[in-house]
Every structure is written in structure tokens, then in C-alpha cells.
Amino acid sequence: MDGAVPGNPCFPGTYADPEGIVYGDTVFIYPTRSLPFKEQTAMDCFSSTDLRHWTKHENIISTDEVKWAWGALWAPAVLEKDRRYYLFFGANDVHEGETGGIGVAVSDRPEGPFKDMLGKPLINEIVNGAQPIDQFVFRDKDGSYYMYYGGWGHCNMVKLADDFKSIVPFPDGSLYKEVTPKDYTEGPFMLEKDGKYYFMWSEGDWTRDSYRVAYAIADSPFGPFERVGTILESDPEVGTGAGHHSMIQSPKTGRYYIVYHRHPLGATDGNDRVTCIDELLFDSDGRILPVKMTFTGPASGFQ
């Protein structure tokens, strides 16, 4: 697919839950293959330097590598640390007493292939009512790594060990802190900007038009996270069910972009989801302006 010049969707195919990240001058997007659940047995990623031409990297990890995953891999979170690349993922639709949850894999290259680090889930248990899925890993200003995760309407926060092989206690001795904001469903994301912590999440039903993204602003990565408003939602002229997003920032201009999935107009299958990018703007008070979804993507590309 090299040489393709799309707008939105960014690249062909049904892909959802996109995690965008910038490595050097290259944008990588790690999405879920949006297929029937038991067919989501592998992941691809995509890279670009201009948000116009994308290179597809296939099968960066699969259930052949993750032996404890019986049916599905989805909703990755990624980061680089000490010249190694880490991919956190959800696997299996885990319930109490079952094996599944959040795993972690590692590679020497951002495009993989990734190897399962633990041979088991990093988090398997149901804690505070949160299914262990939809993880996002956040590096705070002091170098601490926190992971926000959770489905079933509950969001937990944990602190990761430096080697990402375990979770470690907070100063008060606890391992899990529930940080669920009002109307939270799943898909948490954190951004630190100008000393403020912008916590974002998806609400509604991912198969329906009600799916959307909301946010809160706090002075600490621990919250409290009081809902401010909705920043991404269905547009009957462009697409519906927009959500499960991430954000990237241009190292050249500082501009922010939201990476998300939506249902194309006329879609009747909940799995019919495509990955898109649009610019994300803040007002003079630091609040996030509602995103205007487009078919063209950011007018100036990645600048």
C-alpha cells in the first residue's frame, strides 16, 4: 500500500482502537483488526511521515506468540523505553476465574515482531469491577509509568515496575486505584499539557451512534477527574460511533492530532470501523474544542 494518498480513513481495511505514537519523525498507528472477536488473532501497524502515505507492517504479534490468548488480541498501547519498544494488549474476553486480560510484549523495532514478555497476563484479575482491557500507559514528568485501564464502566490506575513485568504499590501501599469518571465506559487516555492532566475516555456503546469521547482536567495524574464535556461524537454527514481514541503531537510545530475510529456512513455492522485522524485544538483557557471530523484529514498533513 506504499504510495497511497488517503485522507480519512487513513488506510484501507476495518481497523479500530488506534494507538498513535511518534517515534522520531515517524507516526506509527497500532490498531485492532476490527473483525468478529475470535478472528482478531493478530495485529498490524502502520507508519507514515506525512499522514498521507502509509506503510503497512503485518502480523506484528499474534496468538501464535501469545500462547495464553485463546481468541482475540485488541486495543494496543505502545511506548519506547531504553531503545526497546513495548506493546501492551488486551487478550480474551476475560471474566472472573478465567485466564486473560492485559499482556505485554517487546521488540527491538517499532514495527515488531513483538514477543510476549511474561507468558501470562500482566493483569488478569477483575478489580473494582473493571475488566482488564483498553489499557493506556502514561509516563509522568517524574519518570513514573502509570497504566489506566478498564471496561464494564470502571477505570483503574496502576503503577508499572521499571521493567514493565509487574505492577508495584503506590506510596499508600495499594496496587489499584479506581479513577472512574462520570459516564465512563472504556478506552482511557491521558495527556499532560501545560501542567494540567487531561484524562479522556469513551462513552456509550461501541457498536452504536452513541459512542463518543469525553474528557476531564485535573492537577494530578490521580485526579479527581470531573467530566468537562464531549469532544468527539457522531456526525451524520461524516461518520458515526466515533471513539476509542489516542493523541499525537508534532515535534515540529507542537500541533495535536486525534487518532480514532468511526463507523462509515451507512454501516450496519458494529465491526465496520475505520481509523481516522483529525486536528485537535484547545481554546485560550486550555479546554479542548469539539473535534470536527473530516474526510480529508489534517489539511497540512503532519506539521
mmCIF file of C-alpha atoms in Angstrom:
data_model
loop_
_atom_site.group_PDB
_atom_site.id
_atom_site.type_symbol
_atom_site.label_atom_id
_atom_site.label_comp_id
_atom_site.label_asym_id
_atom_site.label_seq_id
_atom_site.Cartn_x
_atom_site.Cartn_y
_atom_site.Cartn_z
ATOM 1 C CA MET A 1 0.000 0.000 0.000
ATOM 2 C CA ASP A 2 3.017 2.315 -0.175
ATOM 3 C CA GLY A 3 2.242 5.297 -2.339
ATOM 4 C CA ALA A 4 -1.397 5.525 -1.314
ATOM 5 C CA VAL A 5 -2.556 9.058 -0.506
ATOM 6 C CA PRO A 6 -5.698 8.725 1.639
ATOM 7 C CA GLY A 7 -7.452 11.215 3.844
ATOM 8 C CA ASN A 8 -9.915 9.604 6.229
ATOM 9 C CA PRO A 9 -9.901 6.686 6.681
ATOM 10 C CA CYS A 10 -6.115 6.825 6.937
ATOM 11 C CA PHE A 11 -5.598 3.418 5.350
ATOM 12 C CA PRO A 12 -7.802 0.683 3.875
ATOM 13 C CA GLY A 13 -9.372 -2.022 5.986
ATOM 14 C CA THR A 14 -11.514 -2.319 9.092
ATOM 15 C CA TYR A 15 -9.340 -1.155 11.991
ATOM 16 C CA ALA A 16 -10.335 0.224 15.399
ATOM 17 C CA ASP A 17 -9.000 1.310 18.814
ATOM 18 C CA PRO A 18 -5.976 3.046 17.253
ATOM 19 C CA GLU A 19 -2.961 3.877 19.404
ATOM 20 C CA GLY A 20 -0.914 6.608 17.722
ATOM 21 C CA ILE A 21 2.644 7.442 18.743
ATOM 22 C CA VAL A 22 5.531 9.435 17.288
ATOM 23 C CA TYR A 23 8.973 7.844 17.106
ATOM 24 C CA GLY A 24 11.444 10.423 15.765
ATOM 25 C CA ASP A 25 9.798 11.949 12.705
ATOM 26 C CA THR A 26 7.536 8.966 12.024
ATOM 27 C CA VAL A 27 3.968 8.398 13.155
ATOM 28 C CA PHE A 28 3.029 4.825 13.992
ATOM 29 C CA ILE A 29 -0.560 3.664 14.448
ATOM 30 C CA TYR A 30 -1.291 0.388 16.204
ATOM 31 C CA PRO A 31 -4.964 -0.585 15.795
ATOM 32 C CA THR A 32 -7.198 -3.576 16.448
ATOM 33 C CA ARG A 33 -8.154 -5.639 13.437
ATOM 34 C CA SER A 34 -11.879 -4.926 13.541
ATOM 35 C CA LEU A 35 -13.182 -8.413 12.833
ATOM 36 C CA PRO A 36 -15.510 -10.812 14.629
ATOM 37 C CA PHE A 37 -13.951 -11.263 18.073
ATOM 38 C CA LYS A 38 -12.481 -14.738 17.664
ATOM 39 C CA GLU A 39 -10.907 -13.709 14.339
ATOM 40 C CA GLN A 40 -8.873 -10.883 15.925
ATOM 41 C CA THR A 41 -5.906 -13.198 16.386
ATOM 42 C CA ALA A 42 -3.162 -10.880 15.113
ATOM 43 C CA MET A 43 -2.269 -7.206 14.840
ATOM 44 C CA ASP A 44 -0.844 -4.958 12.138
ATOM 45 C CA CYS A 45 0.626 -1.479 12.445
ATOM 46 C CA PHE A 46 1.074 1.410 10.028
ATOM 47 C CA SER A 47 3.753 4.097 9.707
ATOM 48 C CA SER A 48 3.927 7.466 7.962
ATOM 49 C CA THR A 49 5.960 10.660 7.959
ATOM 50 C CA ASP A 50 3.223 12.868 6.496
ATOM 51 C CA LEU A 51 -0.176 11.326 7.407
ATOM 52 C CA ARG A 52 -0.710 10.788 3.692
ATOM 53 C CA HIS A 53 1.492 7.869 2.650
ATOM 54 C CA TRP A 54 1.265 4.837 4.926
ATOM 55 C CA THR A 55 3.338 1.670 5.134
ATOM 56 C CA LYS A 56 1.626 -1.427 6.469
ATOM 57 C CA HIS A 57 3.535 -3.774 8.779
ATOM 58 C CA GLU A 58 1.618 -7.048 9.001
ATOM 59 C CA ASN A 59 1.312 -9.568 11.813
ATOM 60 C CA ILE A 60 3.435 -7.714 14.351
ATOM 61 C CA ILE A 61 2.089 -10.060 17.033
ATOM 62 C CA SER A 62 -0.383 -12.950 17.020
ATOM 63 C CA THR A 63 -1.886 -15.629 19.218
ATOM 64 C CA ASP A 64 0.812 -17.976 17.888
ATOM 65 C CA GLU A 65 3.201 -15.927 20.051
ATOM 66 C CA VAL A 66 0.821 -15.234 22.940
ATOM 67 C CA LYS A 67 0.137 -18.813 23.989
ATOM 68 C CA TRP A 68 -2.355 -17.890 26.716
ATOM 69 C CA ALA A 69 -4.577 -15.922 24.315
ATOM 70 C CA TRP A 70 -7.328 -18.194 23.059
ATOM 71 C CA GLY A 71 -9.365 -15.883 20.923
ATOM 72 C CA ALA A 72 -8.505 -12.262 20.414
ATOM 73 C CA LEU A 73 -5.895 -9.524 20.714
ATOM 74 C CA TRP A 74 -7.057 -5.925 20.725
ATOM 75 C CA ALA A 75 -6.683 -2.303 21.840
ATOM 76 C CA PRO A 76 -2.868 -1.999 21.983
ATOM 77 C CA ALA A 77 -0.886 0.609 23.917
ATOM 78 C CA VAL A 78 2.712 1.280 22.928
ATOM 79 C CA LEU A 79 5.816 3.136 24.031
ATOM 80 C CA GLU A 80 9.601 3.185 23.707
ATOM 81 C CA LYS A 81 11.947 2.852 26.680
ATOM 82 C CA ASP A 82 15.713 2.380 26.616
ATOM 83 C CA ARG A 83 15.680 1.674 22.872
ATOM 84 C CA ARG A 84 13.172 -1.123 23.179
ATOM 85 C CA TYR A 85 9.563 -0.988 22.081
ATOM 86 C CA TYR A 86 6.729 -2.247 24.268
ATOM 87 C CA LEU A 87 3.229 -3.246 23.230
ATOM 88 C CA PHE A 88 0.534 -3.763 25.842
ATOM 89 C CA PHE A 89 -2.577 -5.539 24.621
ATOM 90 C CA GLY A 90 -5.898 -6.967 25.717
ATOM 91 C CA ALA A 91 -6.493 -10.677 25.157
ATOM 92 C CA ASN A 92 -9.547 -12.900 25.630
ATOM 93 C CA ASP A 93 -12.896 -11.665 26.868
ATOM 94 C CA VAL A 94 -11.863 -12.427 30.435
ATOM 95 C CA HIS A 95 -14.327 -12.930 33.299
ATOM 96 C CA GLU A 96 -13.774 -13.868 36.938
ATOM 97 C CA GLY A 97 -11.835 -17.133 37.218
ATOM 98 C CA GLU A 98 -10.727 -17.161 33.567
ATOM 99 C CA THR A 99 -7.303 -16.553 32.014
ATOM 100 C CA GLY A 100 -6.936 -13.357 30.030
ATOM 101 C CA GLY A 101 -6.606 -9.634 30.478
ATOM 102 C CA ILE A 102 -3.699 -7.307 29.799
ATOM 103 C CA GLY A 103 -0.430 -8.646 28.399
ATOM 104 C CA VAL A 104 2.860 -7.031 27.400
ATOM 105 C CA ALA A 105 5.223 -7.762 24.533
ATOM 106 C CA VAL A 106 8.585 -6.314 23.464
ATOM 107 C CA SER A 107 10.573 -5.762 20.267
ATOM 108 C CA ASP A 108 13.795 -4.135 19.160
ATOM 109 C CA ARG A 109 11.901 -2.366 16.366
ATOM 110 C CA PRO A 110 8.708 -0.298 16.443
ATOM 111 C CA GLU A 111 7.228 -2.406 13.643
ATOM 112 C CA GLY A 112 7.942 -5.642 15.502
ATOM 113 C CA PRO A 113 7.711 -8.546 15.527
ATOM 114 C CA PHE A 114 6.808 -8.436 19.225
ATOM 115 C CA LYS A 115 7.492 -11.239 21.683
ATOM 116 C CA ASP A 116 5.315 -11.982 24.706
ATOM 117 C CA MET A 117 7.348 -10.940 27.760
ATOM 118 C CA LEU A 118 5.637 -12.846 30.532
ATOM 119 C CA GLY A 119 3.945 -15.929 29.117
ATOM 120 C CA LYS A 120 0.882 -14.882 31.118
ATOM 121 C CA PRO A 121 -1.203 -11.746 31.659
ATOM 122 C CA LEU A 122 0.282 -8.782 33.462
ATOM 123 C CA ILE A 123 -3.185 -8.141 34.925
ATOM 124 C CA ASN A 124 -5.701 -10.994 34.951
ATOM 125 C CA GLU A 125 -7.983 -10.221 37.894
ATOM 126 C CA ILE A 126 -11.227 -8.267 37.943
ATOM 127 C CA VAL A 127 -10.530 -5.423 40.413
ATOM 128 C CA ASN A 128 -13.054 -2.701 41.326
ATOM 129 C CA GLY A 129 -15.402 -4.132 38.714
ATOM 130 C CA ALA A 130 -13.056 -3.201 35.835
ATOM 131 C CA GLN A 131 -12.490 -5.802 33.158
ATOM 132 C CA PRO A 132 -8.733 -5.680 32.390
ATOM 133 C CA ILE A 133 -8.856 -4.268 28.849
ATOM 134 C CA ASP A 134 -8.235 -0.989 26.990
ATOM 135 C CA GLN A 135 -5.009 -0.101 28.748
ATOM 136 C CA PHE A 136 -3.081 3.137 28.195
ATOM 137 C CA VAL A 137 0.436 3.613 29.569
ATOM 138 C CA PHE A 138 1.397 7.133 30.613
ATOM 139 C CA ARG A 139 4.848 8.423 31.519
ATOM 140 C CA ASP A 140 4.585 11.194 34.074
ATOM 141 C CA LYS A 141 7.022 14.103 34.415
ATOM 142 C CA ASP A 142 8.900 12.372 37.249
ATOM 143 C CA GLY A 143 9.558 9.282 35.128
ATOM 144 C CA SER A 144 6.847 7.141 36.728
ATOM 145 C CA TYR A 145 4.835 4.902 34.407
ATOM 146 C CA TYR A 146 1.142 4.612 35.157
ATOM 147 C CA MET A 147 -1.367 2.446 33.358
ATOM 148 C CA TYR A 148 -5.031 3.368 33.117
ATOM 149 C CA TYR A 149 -7.342 0.583 32.032
ATOM 150 C CA GLY A 150 -10.794 -0.875 32.309
ATOM 151 C CA GLY A 151 -14.046 -1.888 30.728
ATOM 152 C CA TRP A 152 -17.520 -2.581 32.123
ATOM 153 C CA GLY A 153 -17.846 1.064 33.177
ATOM 154 C CA HIS A 154 -14.920 1.095 35.613
ATOM 155 C CA CYS A 155 -11.412 2.533 35.243
ATOM 156 C CA ASN A 156 -8.398 1.593 37.367
ATOM 157 C CA MET A 157 -4.952 3.117 37.641
ATOM 158 C CA VAL A 158 -1.803 1.117 38.470
ATOM 159 C CA LYS A 159 1.904 1.895 38.643
ATOM 160 C CA LEU A 160 4.258 -0.168 36.489
ATOM 161 C CA ALA A 161 7.646 -1.513 37.516
ATOM 162 C CA ASP A 162 10.550 -0.074 35.527
ATOM 163 C CA ASP A 163 10.866 -3.300 33.514
ATOM 164 C CA PHE A 164 7.086 -3.417 32.831
ATOM 165 C CA LYS A 165 6.957 -7.002 34.101
ATOM 166 C CA SER A 166 4.778 -6.255 37.111
ATOM 167 C CA ILE A 167 2.786 -3.601 38.901
ATOM 168 C CA VAL A 168 4.164 -2.013 42.057
ATOM 169 C CA PRO A 169 2.459 -0.415 45.081
ATOM 170 C CA PHE A 170 1.599 3.249 45.305
ATOM 171 C CA PRO A 171 3.056 5.131 48.292
ATOM 172 C CA ASP A 172 -0.013 4.198 50.362
ATOM 173 C CA GLY A 173 0.622 0.503 49.721
ATOM 174 C CA SER A 174 -2.304 -0.042 47.358
ATOM 175 C CA LEU A 175 -1.870 -1.680 43.936
ATOM 176 C CA TYR A 176 -5.061 -0.430 42.282
ATOM 177 C CA LYS A 177 -6.821 2.925 42.421
ATOM 178 C CA GLU A 178 -10.233 3.376 40.855
ATOM 179 C CA VAL A 179 -10.408 6.688 38.955
ATOM 180 C CA THR A 180 -13.706 6.201 37.102
ATOM 181 C CA PRO A 181 -15.242 9.486 35.879
ATOM 182 C CA LYS A 182 -18.924 10.048 35.222
ATOM 183 C CA ASP A 183 -20.319 8.192 32.177
ATOM 184 C CA TYR A 184 -17.075 6.250 31.633
ATOM 185 C CA THR A 185 -17.378 3.108 29.506
ATOM 186 C CA GLU A 186 -13.845 2.224 28.305
ATOM 187 C CA GLY A 187 -10.850 3.466 26.282
ATOM 188 C CA PRO A 188 -8.935 5.738 28.714
ATOM 189 C CA PHE A 189 -6.212 8.128 27.536
ATOM 190 C CA MET A 190 -4.050 10.648 29.404
ATOM 191 C CA LEU A 191 -2.243 13.771 28.192
ATOM 192 C CA GLU A 192 -0.145 16.162 30.268
ATOM 193 C CA LYS A 193 -0.119 19.699 28.847
ATOM 194 C CA ASP A 194 0.933 22.968 30.496
ATOM 195 C CA GLY A 195 0.954 21.368 33.929
ATOM 196 C CA LYS A 196 -2.574 20.001 33.592
ATOM 197 C CA TYR A 197 -3.656 16.390 33.205
ATOM 198 C CA TYR A 198 -6.228 15.781 30.500
ATOM 199 C CA PHE A 199 -7.969 12.465 31.098
ATOM 200 C CA MET A 200 -10.130 11.187 28.249
ATOM 201 C CA TRP A 201 -12.367 8.167 27.753
ATOM 202 C CA SER A 202 -15.079 6.671 25.571
ATOM 203 C CA GLU A 203 -18.747 6.564 26.481
ATOM 204 C CA GLY A 204 -21.767 4.795 25.037
ATOM 205 C CA ASP A 205 -21.945 1.571 23.021
ATOM 206 C CA TRP A 206 -19.095 0.907 20.582
ATOM 207 C CA THR A 207 -21.486 -0.695 18.087
ATOM 208 C CA ARG A 208 -23.851 2.297 18.003
ATOM 209 C CA ASP A 209 -24.044 6.017 17.250
ATOM 210 C CA SER A 210 -23.893 6.769 20.996
ATOM 211 C CA TYR A 211 -20.146 6.054 21.129
ATOM 212 C CA ARG A 212 -18.200 9.251 21.829
ATOM 213 C CA VAL A 213 -15.186 10.711 23.663
ATOM 214 C CA ALA A 214 -15.344 12.912 26.770
ATOM 215 C CA TYR A 215 -12.669 14.429 28.990
ATOM 216 C CA ALA A 216 -11.722 15.872 32.353
ATOM 217 C CA ILE A 217 -8.911 18.157 33.512
ATOM 218 C CA ALA A 218 -7.050 17.628 36.792
ATOM 219 C CA ASP A 219 -3.972 18.907 38.596
ATOM 220 C CA SER A 220 -2.690 15.386 39.222
ATOM 221 C CA PRO A 221 -2.496 12.088 37.308
ATOM 222 C CA PHE A 222 -4.592 10.649 40.157
ATOM 223 C CA GLY A 223 -7.485 13.025 39.526
ATOM 224 C CA PRO A 224 -10.143 13.611 40.649
ATOM 225 C CA PHE A 225 -11.494 13.550 37.103
ATOM 226 C CA GLU A 226 -14.631 15.663 36.825
ATOM 227 C CA ARG A 227 -16.255 15.401 33.415
ATOM 228 C CA VAL A 228 -15.925 18.633 31.390
ATOM 229 C CA GLY A 229 -17.685 17.643 28.187
ATOM 230 C CA THR A 230 -17.727 15.714 24.921
ATOM 231 C CA ILE A 231 -15.010 16.317 22.331
ATOM 232 C CA LEU A 232 -15.733 13.693 19.655
ATOM 233 C CA GLU A 233 -19.077 12.238 18.608
ATOM 234 C CA SER A 234 -21.171 11.088 15.662
ATOM 235 C CA ASP A 235 -21.647 13.395 12.711
ATOM 236 C CA PRO A 236 -24.468 12.233 10.407
ATOM 237 C CA GLU A 237 -22.685 13.819 7.445
ATOM 238 C CA VAL A 238 -19.281 12.171 8.036
ATOM 239 C CA GLY A 239 -19.378 9.103 10.273
ATOM 240 C CA THR A 240 -20.902 7.662 13.415
ATOM 241 C CA GLY A 241 -19.824 5.964 16.626
ATOM 242 C CA ALA A 242 -16.550 7.888 16.822
ATOM 243 C CA GLY A 243 -14.373 6.945 19.772
ATOM 244 C CA HIS A 244 -11.616 4.859 21.377
ATOM 245 C CA HIS A 245 -9.015 7.432 20.514
ATOM 246 C CA SER A 246 -5.415 8.407 21.172
ATOM 247 C CA MET A 247 -3.462 11.594 20.503
ATOM 248 C CA ILE A 248 -0.172 12.515 18.873
ATOM 249 C CA GLN A 249 1.788 15.763 18.804
ATOM 250 C CA SER A 250 4.004 17.072 16.021
ATOM 251 C CA PRO A 251 7.600 17.504 17.215
ATOM 252 C CA LYS A 252 7.996 20.293 14.623
ATOM 253 C CA THR A 253 5.013 22.533 15.358
ATOM 254 C CA GLY A 254 3.525 21.237 18.596
ATOM 255 C CA ARG A 255 0.150 20.701 16.932
ATOM 256 C CA TYR A 256 -2.045 17.960 18.363
ATOM 257 C CA TYR A 257 -3.935 15.349 16.386
ATOM 258 C CA ILE A 258 -6.608 12.900 17.492
ATOM 259 C CA VAL A 259 -6.428 9.337 16.168
ATOM 260 C CA TYR A 260 -9.748 7.491 16.453
ATOM 261 C CA HIS A 261 -12.117 5.069 14.808
ATOM 262 C CA ARG A 262 -15.604 5.634 13.451
ATOM 263 C CA HIS A 263 -18.296 3.771 11.540
ATOM 264 C CA PRO A 264 -18.568 4.803 7.874
ATOM 265 C CA LEU A 265 -21.872 6.301 6.844
ATOM 266 C CA GLY A 266 -24.406 3.572 6.211
ATOM 267 C CA ALA A 267 -22.532 0.939 8.220
ATOM 268 C CA THR A 268 -24.798 -1.686 9.766
ATOM 269 C CA ASP A 269 -22.166 -4.000 11.295
ATOM 270 C CA GLY A 270 -20.614 -2.892 14.596
ATOM 271 C CA ASN A 271 -17.259 -4.259 13.412
ATOM 272 C CA ASP A 272 -17.299 -1.958 10.381
ATOM 273 C CA ARG A 273 -14.870 0.560 11.874
ATOM 274 C CA VAL A 274 -12.132 2.585 10.202
ATOM 275 C CA THR A 275 -9.197 4.580 11.577
ATOM 276 C CA CYS A 276 -9.092 8.357 11.069
ATOM 277 C CA ILE A 277 -7.020 11.388 12.098
ATOM 278 C CA ASP A 278 -8.117 14.988 12.574
ATOM 279 C CA GLU A 279 -6.535 18.007 14.214
ATOM 280 C CA LEU A 280 -7.310 18.641 17.883
ATOM 281 C CA LEU A 281 -7.402 22.216 19.164
ATOM 282 C CA PHE A 282 -7.513 23.950 22.553
ATOM 283 C CA ASP A 283 -9.100 27.265 23.411
ATOM 284 C CA SER A 284 -7.346 30.091 25.259
ATOM 285 C CA ASP A 285 -8.423 28.641 28.614
ATOM 286 C CA GLY A 286 -6.901 25.262 27.840
ATOM 287 C CA ARG A 287 -10.164 23.485 27.157
ATOM 288 C CA ILE A 288 -10.417 21.045 24.270
ATOM 289 C CA LEU A 289 -12.545 22.237 21.375
ATOM 290 C CA PRO A 290 -15.029 19.764 19.860
ATOM 291 C CA VAL A 291 -13.384 17.883 17.002
ATOM 292 C CA LYS A 292 -14.748 18.397 13.513
ATOM 293 C CA MET A 293 -14.462 15.056 11.733
ATOM 294 C CA THR A 294 -13.411 15.207 8.091
ATOM 295 C CA PHE A 295 -12.945 13.016 5.036
ATOM 296 C CA THR A 296 -9.674 14.782 4.192
ATOM 297 C CA GLY A 297 -7.747 14.550 7.457
ATOM 298 C CA PRO A 298 -5.477 17.395 8.633
ATOM 299 C CA ALA A 299 -5.150 19.910 5.820
ATOM 300 C CA SER A 300 -1.403 20.326 6.212
ATOM 301 C CA GLY A 301 -0.532 16.709 6.959
ATOM 302 C CA PHE A 302 1.863 16.088 9.842
ATOM 303 C CA GLN A 303 3.387 19.502 10.509
#
